[in-house]
Amino acid sequence: MRIALISVHGDPILQAGGKDAGGMNIYIREVAERLVDLGIDVDIFTRMHDRHEEIEEFSNNFNVVYIKAGKESLDKLGIYSHLDIFVDQVDKYRKASNKIYDLIYAHYWLSGVVALKLKKMWNKPVVTSFHTIQDIKQEAFPFNIDNPVRGKEERYISKESDSLVVWSNHEKKFIEDKFKINSANIEIIPPGIDVDLFKPSDKSEARKMINLNQDIKTILYVGRLERLKGLDTLLEALSQLEQKDINLLVVGGLYNLEEVSRLKRICRNLDLDQRVHFLGSVTRSELKYYYNSSDVCVLPSYYESFGLSALEAAACGVPVIASKRGGLSSIVLDKKTGYLLQWRCPGPFVDRLETLISNKGLRETMGRAARNHAMSLSWDKSINQLKDLFNKLTLN
Ligand code: UDP
């Protein structure tokens, strides 16, 4: 079987944590590598773009084809009007390389638009994963600026794709109810986690690796710095904690200058400058030291379609406090592996942070449960489910 994997704006080999490089990029890379291991050929088509981030090491067993469509400096918002060129270039590549694709797997709505045009030309099934859906994002953060056609396109893609792969029951229900899609056309296949890369290790050794003081209590946030991630809720909560000698490490690219300066202003206003450390983005092989150095990991997002970083923390045996939003509810088991809280409300975050920070035994118990839960979310399971779906669709 040969798959054309379309990721118009998400270059799978970029280091995550920067602009347009987050959970989706990691997912695409991990899935492609594992499908190839199962004997499936994967070509990933992505737009040629200005690179702001480093390239992450990857196994290079899959083929990334860079497609010229619009200026390389264009951002996500400007790409839509260049999608026809993208489609033509993908087809040109197919003809020149004499390849036949059995299935098209699209990521994000822009890629869904491309995939459905290719479907008309190639007459092959399309599977789409939205990763985020505009209406859900808009509800979580009404000031979000997006392409005005996105909502309409997402409805169309939902109807015309042969199958939709979602990561959580929340997303499935939303598509069923709002887009009126039959549940048989929606598969919940969450990502897995590399439990060999992300595993518990000695905290003191991990702290040495990142030059972190051995004694200070440490809260960790890992992710892109976007308003939707709700870091302001966490800063507010940190300022209200009775105990003041607690650090917050913020790991994630500093590309969004407006958001970074807004967050730093909040830190100044709350007198947190000395306690909050903006560290920029970190490679995945270093990230394990950050997780293993922390006492608790917090993901206070307004919305997450999944929340890979929460799963990575759990796999390292670290309790996670997260908002009860989207996919986070399947990663954090409330009161067992951490806490799921009302979003955008600092109060509950203060309470739960105080509970965990002051109770080492509870942190350890929850950390062990978190690791066990992460072990049950293996990549093998996800990839076999994807493979079964692809086999079913290509048999017809
Ligand atoms: N990440 C990383 N380096 C960083 C910050 C984040 O490799 O400096 C990775 C992180 O490990 C996770 C992904 O980026 O795998 C973020 O995915 P998540 O689902 O948490 O958030 P998204 O970016 O999709 O909103």
Short mmCIF file of C-alpha atoms and ligand atoms in Angstrom, two decimals:
data_model
loop_
_atom_site.label_atom_id
_atom_site.label_comp_id
_atom_site.label_asym_id
_atom_site.label_seq_id
_atom_site.Cartn_x
_atom_site.Cartn_y
_atom_site.Cartn_z
CA MET A 1 0.00 0.00 0.00
CA ARG A 2 1.18 3.52 -0.76
CA ILE A 3 -0.20 6.58 1.06
CA ALA A 4 -0.08 10.25 0.07
CA LEU A 5 -0.03 12.05 3.39
CA ILE A 6 -0.98 15.71 2.96
CA SER A 7 0.21 18.25 5.50
CA VAL A 8 0.05 21.57 3.68
CA HIS A 9 1.28 23.83 6.50
CA GLY A 10 2.79 21.41 9.00
CA ASP A 11 6.32 20.38 8.09
CA PRO A 12 6.83 17.07 9.91
CA ILE A 13 10.55 17.40 10.39
CA LEU A 14 10.59 20.76 12.18
CA GLN A 15 11.45 20.92 15.84
CA ALA A 16 8.17 21.16 17.74
CA GLY A 17 7.30 24.03 20.04
CA GLY A 18 7.71 26.74 17.39
CA LYS A 19 5.38 28.46 14.95
CA ASP A 20 3.16 25.95 13.14
CA ALA A 21 5.09 23.10 14.72
CA GLY A 22 3.35 21.28 17.53
CA GLY A 23 1.49 18.09 18.27
CA MET A 24 0.29 17.68 14.69
CA ASN A 25 3.82 17.69 13.29
CA ILE A 26 4.93 15.14 15.88
CA TYR A 27 1.91 12.98 15.15
CA ILE A 28 2.54 12.97 11.40
CA ARG A 29 6.19 12.07 11.86
CA GLU A 30 5.47 9.27 14.33
CA VAL A 31 2.65 7.83 12.24
CA ALA A 32 4.66 7.95 9.00
CA GLU A 33 7.67 6.23 10.59
CA ARG A 34 5.53 3.47 12.03
CA LEU A 35 3.47 2.88 8.89
CA VAL A 36 6.70 2.50 6.92
CA ASP A 37 7.89 -0.04 9.51
CA LEU A 38 4.76 -2.04 8.69
CA GLY A 39 5.70 -2.09 5.02
CA ILE A 40 3.48 0.79 3.85
CA ASP A 41 5.06 3.43 1.60
CA VAL A 42 4.42 6.99 2.77
CA ASP A 43 5.08 10.21 0.88
CA ILE A 44 4.41 13.37 2.89
CA PHE A 45 3.50 16.45 0.84
CA THR A 46 4.09 19.77 2.56
CA ARG A 47 4.48 23.36 1.36
CA MET A 48 7.90 24.81 0.80
CA HIS A 49 8.15 27.52 3.47
CA ASP A 50 10.56 29.83 5.26
CA ARG A 51 12.08 27.81 8.07
CA HIS A 52 12.21 29.49 11.46
CA GLU A 53 12.87 26.37 13.47
CA GLU A 54 15.62 23.82 13.54
CA ILE A 55 15.09 20.45 11.93
CA GLU A 56 14.48 17.65 14.37
CA GLU A 57 16.33 14.38 13.89
CA PHE A 58 14.09 11.84 12.23
CA SER A 59 14.41 8.34 10.94
CA ASN A 60 14.05 9.42 7.27
CA ASN A 61 12.36 6.19 6.30
CA PHE A 62 9.55 8.25 4.80
CA ASN A 63 9.75 10.66 1.93
CA VAL A 64 8.99 14.38 2.39
CA VAL A 65 8.09 16.19 -0.83
CA TYR A 66 8.26 19.99 -0.62
CA ILE A 67 5.69 21.63 -2.87
CA LYS A 68 6.09 25.15 -4.19
CA ALA A 69 2.75 26.94 -3.80
CA GLY A 70 2.76 30.65 -2.98
CA LYS A 71 5.59 32.66 -1.46
CA GLU A 72 7.69 30.76 1.06
CA SER A 73 7.10 33.51 3.62
CA LEU A 74 3.29 33.06 3.56
CA ASP A 75 1.71 32.09 6.85
CA LYS A 76 -1.20 29.71 7.41
CA LEU A 77 -3.81 32.41 6.76
CA GLY A 78 -2.51 33.19 3.30
CA ILE A 79 -2.18 29.66 1.96
CA TYR A 80 -5.80 28.96 0.97
CA SER A 81 -5.68 30.77 -2.38
CA HIS A 82 -2.64 28.72 -3.42
CA LEU A 83 -4.15 25.29 -2.82
CA ASP A 84 -4.98 24.64 -6.48
CA ILE A 85 -1.31 25.07 -7.34
CA PHE A 86 -0.45 22.72 -4.49
CA VAL A 87 -2.83 20.10 -5.93
CA ASP A 88 -1.35 20.45 -9.42
CA GLN A 89 2.19 20.11 -8.11
CA VAL A 90 1.36 16.99 -6.11
CA ASP A 91 -0.18 15.42 -9.19
CA LYS A 92 2.82 16.44 -11.28
CA TYR A 93 5.10 14.72 -8.77
CA ARG A 94 2.93 11.59 -8.92
CA LYS A 95 3.09 11.47 -12.69
CA ALA A 96 6.82 12.17 -12.86
CA SER A 97 7.62 9.49 -10.28
CA ASN A 98 5.14 7.08 -11.82
CA LYS A 99 3.52 6.31 -8.48
CA ILE A 100 0.00 5.22 -7.68
CA TYR A 101 -1.37 6.13 -4.26
CA ASP A 102 -3.95 3.84 -2.70
CA LEU A 103 -5.18 6.33 -0.14
CA ILE A 104 -4.87 10.01 0.78
CA TYR A 105 -4.51 10.95 4.46
CA ALA A 106 -5.07 14.68 5.10
CA HIS A 107 -4.12 16.71 8.16
CA TYR A 108 -5.87 19.99 9.06
CA TRP A 109 -8.61 21.57 6.95
CA LEU A 110 -6.24 23.08 4.37
CA SER A 111 -4.98 19.58 3.57
CA GLY A 112 -8.56 18.30 3.50
CA VAL A 113 -9.33 20.76 0.70
CA VAL A 114 -6.32 19.47 -1.24
CA ALA A 115 -7.15 15.81 -0.57
CA LEU A 116 -10.70 16.10 -1.89
CA LYS A 117 -9.45 17.67 -5.13
CA LEU A 118 -6.92 14.86 -5.49
CA LYS A 119 -9.68 12.35 -4.80
CA LYS A 120 -11.56 13.64 -7.85
CA MET A 121 -8.44 13.19 -9.99
CA TRP A 122 -7.20 9.88 -8.60
CA ASN A 123 -10.46 8.30 -7.47
CA LYS A 124 -8.91 7.12 -4.19
CA PRO A 125 -10.32 7.19 -0.65
CA VAL A 126 -9.61 10.15 1.63
CA VAL A 127 -9.13 10.03 5.39
CA THR A 128 -9.02 13.37 7.19
CA SER A 129 -7.85 14.38 10.67
CA PHE A 130 -8.75 17.98 11.47
CA HIS A 131 -6.50 18.32 14.56
CA THR A 132 -8.46 21.47 15.37
CA ILE A 133 -11.92 22.55 14.26
CA GLN A 134 -12.70 26.21 13.85
CA ASP A 135 -16.06 26.23 15.65
CA ILE A 136 -14.54 24.53 18.71
CA LYS A 137 -11.56 26.89 18.72
CA GLN A 138 -13.83 29.90 18.29
CA GLU A 139 -15.96 28.85 21.22
CA ALA A 140 -12.85 28.50 23.39
CA PHE A 141 -11.26 31.70 22.20
CA PRO A 142 -13.61 34.06 20.30
CA PHE A 143 -10.79 36.46 19.32
CA ASN A 144 -9.16 33.81 17.18
CA ILE A 145 -8.53 35.15 13.65
CA ASP A 146 -9.13 32.63 10.91
CA ASN A 147 -9.90 32.29 7.24
CA PRO A 148 -13.65 33.07 6.82
CA VAL A 149 -14.14 30.01 4.57
CA ARG A 150 -12.70 27.57 7.08
CA GLY A 151 -15.98 26.61 8.80
CA LYS A 152 -17.73 25.94 5.51
CA GLU A 153 -14.79 23.92 4.20
CA GLU A 154 -14.66 21.85 7.39
CA ARG A 155 -18.33 20.90 6.97
CA TYR A 156 -17.71 19.96 3.34
CA ILE A 157 -14.58 17.94 4.17
CA SER A 158 -16.53 16.07 6.90
CA LYS A 159 -19.19 15.05 4.40
CA GLU A 160 -16.90 14.14 1.52
CA SER A 161 -14.07 12.30 3.30
CA ASP A 162 -14.42 8.55 3.34
CA SER A 163 -13.48 8.55 6.99
CA LEU A 164 -12.55 11.05 9.70
CA VAL A 165 -9.95 10.12 12.28
CA VAL A 166 -10.37 12.01 15.55
CA TRP A 167 -8.46 11.85 18.80
CA SER A 168 -11.21 12.10 21.37
CA ASN A 169 -14.82 11.37 22.03
CA HIS A 170 -15.40 15.10 22.44
CA GLU A 171 -14.33 15.76 18.85
CA LYS A 172 -16.37 12.83 17.54
CA LYS A 173 -19.53 14.02 19.27
CA PHE A 174 -18.99 17.53 17.99
CA ILE A 175 -18.70 16.33 14.38
CA GLU A 176 -21.73 14.07 14.73
CA ASP A 177 -23.93 16.74 16.30
CA LYS A 178 -22.79 19.90 14.51
CA PHE A 179 -21.75 18.57 11.11
CA LYS A 180 -24.41 15.82 11.08
CA ILE A 181 -21.96 13.08 10.18
CA ASN A 182 -22.82 9.43 10.72
CA SER A 183 -20.83 8.00 13.62
CA ALA A 184 -19.78 5.02 11.43
CA ASN A 185 -17.64 7.45 9.38
CA ILE A 186 -15.72 8.70 12.41
CA GLU A 187 -12.97 6.68 14.07
CA ILE A 188 -11.48 7.61 17.42
CA ILE A 189 -7.80 6.71 17.10
CA PRO A 190 -5.73 8.73 19.59
CA PRO A 191 -1.97 9.08 19.15
CA GLY A 192 0.30 6.82 21.13
CA ILE A 193 3.35 7.69 23.16
CA ASP A 194 6.95 6.58 22.90
CA VAL A 195 7.26 5.09 26.39
CA ASP A 196 10.94 4.31 25.85
CA LEU A 197 11.83 7.94 25.16
CA PHE A 198 9.48 9.33 27.80
CA LYS A 199 10.00 7.27 30.94
CA PRO A 200 10.58 7.99 34.63
CA SER A 201 14.20 8.61 35.61
CA ASP A 202 16.12 9.90 38.61
CA LYS A 203 14.99 13.45 39.36
CA SER A 204 18.30 14.62 40.72
CA GLU A 205 20.18 13.38 37.62
CA ALA A 206 17.59 14.98 35.35
CA ARG A 207 17.99 18.30 37.18
CA LYS A 208 21.74 18.12 36.76
CA MET A 209 21.26 17.69 33.01
CA ILE A 210 19.32 20.95 32.77
CA ASN A 211 21.23 22.85 35.49
CA LEU A 212 18.22 23.14 37.73
CA ASN A 213 18.54 23.76 41.45
CA GLN A 214 18.03 20.43 43.28
CA ASP A 215 15.76 21.76 46.02
CA ILE A 216 13.32 24.14 44.43
CA LYS A 217 9.78 22.92 43.75
CA THR A 218 9.19 23.08 40.00
CA ILE A 219 6.06 23.35 37.89
CA LEU A 220 6.45 22.66 34.17
CA TYR A 221 4.55 23.91 31.13
CA VAL A 222 5.43 22.50 27.70
CA GLY A 223 3.84 23.80 24.50
CA ARG A 224 3.58 26.53 21.94
CA LEU A 225 3.03 30.00 23.37
CA GLU A 226 -0.43 30.87 22.11
CA ARG A 227 -3.33 32.49 23.98
CA LEU A 228 -5.40 29.35 23.51
CA LYS A 229 -2.93 27.54 25.76
CA GLY A 230 -4.17 29.51 28.79
CA LEU A 231 -0.80 30.18 30.40
CA ASP A 232 -2.27 33.34 31.94
CA THR A 233 -4.49 31.12 34.13
CA LEU A 234 -1.40 29.32 35.40
CA LEU A 235 0.50 32.57 36.06
CA GLU A 236 -2.45 33.91 38.03
CA ALA A 237 -2.60 30.65 40.03
CA LEU A 238 1.15 30.71 40.69
CA SER A 239 0.93 34.22 42.11
CA GLN A 240 -1.80 33.10 44.51
CA LEU A 241 0.09 30.13 45.96
CA GLU A 242 0.99 30.60 49.60
CA GLN A 243 4.38 29.01 49.14
CA LYS A 244 6.55 31.44 47.17
CA ASP A 245 9.71 29.43 46.49
CA ILE A 246 8.17 27.61 43.53
CA ASN A 247 9.53 27.87 39.99
CA LEU A 248 7.62 27.68 36.75
CA LEU A 249 9.55 26.49 33.70
CA VAL A 250 7.92 27.45 30.41
CA VAL A 251 9.23 25.30 27.56
CA GLY A 252 8.17 26.34 24.05
CA GLY A 253 9.37 28.54 21.21
CA LEU A 254 9.43 32.31 21.70
CA TYR A 255 8.35 32.99 18.08
CA ASN A 256 5.07 34.68 19.03
CA LEU A 257 6.52 38.00 20.18
CA GLU A 258 3.15 39.52 20.99
CA GLU A 259 2.15 36.63 23.25
CA VAL A 260 5.58 36.42 24.88
CA SER A 261 5.55 40.10 25.77
CA ARG A 262 1.96 39.83 27.04
CA LEU A 263 2.94 36.91 29.28
CA LYS A 264 6.06 38.70 30.53
CA ARG A 265 3.96 41.76 31.32
CA ILE A 266 1.60 39.58 33.36
CA CYS A 267 4.64 38.16 35.20
CA ARG A 268 5.85 41.67 36.03
CA ASN A 269 2.41 42.75 37.23
CA LEU A 270 2.10 39.67 39.44
CA ASP A 271 5.66 39.98 40.71
CA LEU A 272 6.64 36.65 39.19
CA ASP A 273 9.66 37.73 37.09
CA GLN A 274 12.11 35.84 39.26
CA ARG A 275 10.04 32.67 39.40
CA VAL A 276 8.91 32.15 35.80
CA HIS A 277 11.56 31.10 33.30
CA PHE A 278 10.85 31.27 29.57
CA LEU A 279 13.27 28.73 28.15
CA GLY A 280 12.43 28.66 24.43
CA SER A 281 11.95 25.43 22.54
CA VAL A 282 13.73 22.24 23.47
CA THR A 283 14.35 19.11 21.40
CA ARG A 284 12.40 15.98 22.19
CA SER A 285 15.48 14.16 23.38
CA GLU A 286 16.12 16.94 25.94
CA LEU A 287 12.49 17.26 26.93
CA LYS A 288 12.60 14.08 28.97
CA TYR A 289 14.96 15.81 31.44
CA TYR A 290 12.50 18.67 31.87
CA TYR A 291 9.60 16.33 32.56
CA ASN A 292 11.67 14.26 34.95
CA SER A 293 12.90 17.36 36.78
CA SER A 294 9.44 18.67 37.50
CA ASP A 295 7.14 18.06 40.44
CA VAL A 296 4.01 18.65 38.45
CA CYS A 297 3.18 19.49 34.85
CA VAL A 298 0.32 21.90 34.08
CA LEU A 299 -1.64 22.31 30.84
CA PRO A 300 -4.21 25.05 31.45
CA SER A 301 -5.46 25.20 27.83
CA TYR A 302 -8.73 26.79 26.74
CA TYR A 303 -8.94 23.85 24.37
CA GLU A 304 -6.76 20.88 23.31
CA SER A 305 -7.72 18.40 20.61
CA PHE A 306 -5.41 15.99 22.44
CA GLY A 307 -2.53 17.43 24.48
CA LEU A 308 0.54 15.35 23.67
CA SER A 309 2.69 17.11 26.22
CA ALA A 310 0.32 16.00 29.01
CA LEU A 311 0.78 12.42 27.83
CA GLU A 312 4.57 12.80 27.67
CA ALA A 313 4.62 14.09 31.26
CA ALA A 314 2.40 11.20 32.37
CA ALA A 315 4.71 8.72 30.64
CA CYS A 316 7.59 10.18 32.68
CA GLY A 317 5.59 9.50 35.85
CA VAL A 318 4.72 13.13 36.51
CA PRO A 319 1.22 14.10 37.71
CA VAL A 320 -0.58 16.49 35.38
CA ILE A 321 -3.04 19.25 36.23
CA ALA A 322 -5.01 20.21 33.15
CA SER A 323 -8.20 21.91 32.08
CA LYS A 324 -11.07 19.55 31.45
CA ARG A 325 -11.16 20.30 27.75
CA GLY A 326 -11.18 18.20 24.59
CA GLY A 327 -8.71 15.35 24.51
CA LEU A 328 -7.14 16.17 27.89
CA SER A 329 -9.95 14.24 29.58
CA SER A 330 -8.67 10.99 28.08
CA ILE A 331 -5.05 11.64 29.11
CA VAL A 332 -5.52 12.85 32.67
CA LEU A 333 -7.59 10.60 34.92
CA ASP A 334 -9.06 12.99 37.45
CA LYS A 335 -7.80 12.40 41.01
CA LYS A 336 -5.82 9.32 39.84
CA THR A 337 -3.06 10.61 37.56
CA GLY A 338 -3.59 14.32 38.26
CA TYR A 339 -6.52 16.70 38.18
CA LEU A 340 -8.93 17.91 35.52
CA LEU A 341 -10.17 21.40 36.30
CA GLN A 342 -12.57 24.08 35.19
CA TRP A 343 -10.81 26.00 32.42
CA ARG A 344 -9.85 29.66 32.74
CA CYS A 345 -10.35 29.62 36.55
CA PRO A 346 -7.14 30.14 38.54
CA GLY A 347 -8.82 29.19 41.88
CA PRO A 348 -9.05 25.40 41.32
CA PHE A 349 -5.48 25.42 39.92
CA VAL A 350 -4.27 27.10 43.14
CA ASP A 351 -6.02 24.46 45.29
CA ARG A 352 -4.72 21.49 43.36
CA LEU A 353 -1.20 22.86 42.99
CA GLU A 354 -1.07 23.36 46.76
CA THR A 355 -2.34 19.81 47.36
CA LEU A 356 0.29 18.28 45.07
CA ILE A 357 3.24 20.51 45.89
CA SER A 358 2.85 19.82 49.61
CA ASN A 359 2.38 16.06 49.34
CA LYS A 360 5.29 14.03 47.96
CA GLY A 361 3.53 10.70 48.61
CA LEU A 362 0.52 11.78 46.57
CA ARG A 363 2.76 12.99 43.74
CA GLU A 364 4.49 9.62 43.66
CA THR A 365 1.24 7.63 43.74
CA MET A 366 -0.28 9.74 40.99
CA GLY A 367 2.96 9.63 39.01
CA ARG A 368 2.97 5.81 39.05
CA ALA A 369 -0.69 5.73 37.97
CA ALA A 370 0.10 8.26 35.22
CA ARG A 371 2.93 6.09 33.87
CA ASN A 372 0.66 3.02 33.89
CA HIS A 373 -2.05 4.89 32.05
CA ALA A 374 0.45 6.19 29.46
CA MET A 375 1.70 2.63 28.92
CA SER A 376 -1.83 1.64 27.90
CA LEU A 377 -1.81 4.30 25.14
CA SER A 378 0.82 2.66 23.00
CA TRP A 379 1.64 3.54 19.39
CA ASP A 380 1.21 -0.12 18.39
CA LYS A 381 -2.48 0.05 19.19
CA SER A 382 -3.03 3.31 17.27
CA ILE A 383 -1.07 2.23 14.22
CA ASN A 384 -2.85 -1.12 13.99
CA GLN A 385 -6.19 0.69 14.17
CA LEU A 386 -5.08 3.07 11.40
CA LYS A 387 -3.81 0.19 9.30
CA ASP A 388 -7.11 -1.70 9.70
CA LEU A 389 -9.02 1.40 8.63
CA PHE A 390 -6.78 1.93 5.59
CA ASN A 391 -7.13 -1.74 4.60
CA LYS A 392 -10.91 -1.55 4.88
CA LEU A 393 -11.09 1.60 2.75
CA THR A 394 -8.73 0.38 0.05
CA LEU A 395 -10.48 -2.99 -0.31
CA ASN A 396 -13.68 -1.32 -1.51
N1 UDP B 1 7.40 20.25 22.03
C1 UDP B 1 8.75 20.10 21.77
N2 UDP B 1 9.61 21.09 22.14
C2 UDP B 1 9.17 22.23 22.76
C3 UDP B 1 7.80 22.36 23.04
C4 UDP B 1 6.93 21.34 22.65
O1 UDP B 1 9.18 19.09 21.20
O2 UDP B 1 9.98 23.08 23.07
C5 UDP B 1 6.48 19.18 21.62
C6 UDP B 1 5.87 18.47 22.81
O3 UDP B 1 6.76 17.50 23.28
C7 UDP B 1 4.59 17.90 22.21
C8 UDP B 1 4.25 18.89 21.10
O4 UDP B 1 5.39 19.72 20.91
O5 UDP B 1 4.86 16.64 21.63
C9 UDP B 1 3.08 19.76 21.47
O6 UDP B 1 1.94 19.03 21.29
P1 UDP B 1 0.60 19.33 22.11
O7 UDP B 1 -0.42 18.36 21.63
O8 UDP B 1 0.86 19.37 23.57
O9 UDP B 1 0.21 20.82 21.67
P2 UDP B 1 -0.06 21.48 20.24
O10 UDP B 1 1.22 22.07 19.78
O11 UDP B 1 -0.54 20.41 19.32
O12 UDP B 1 -1.09 22.52 20.52
#
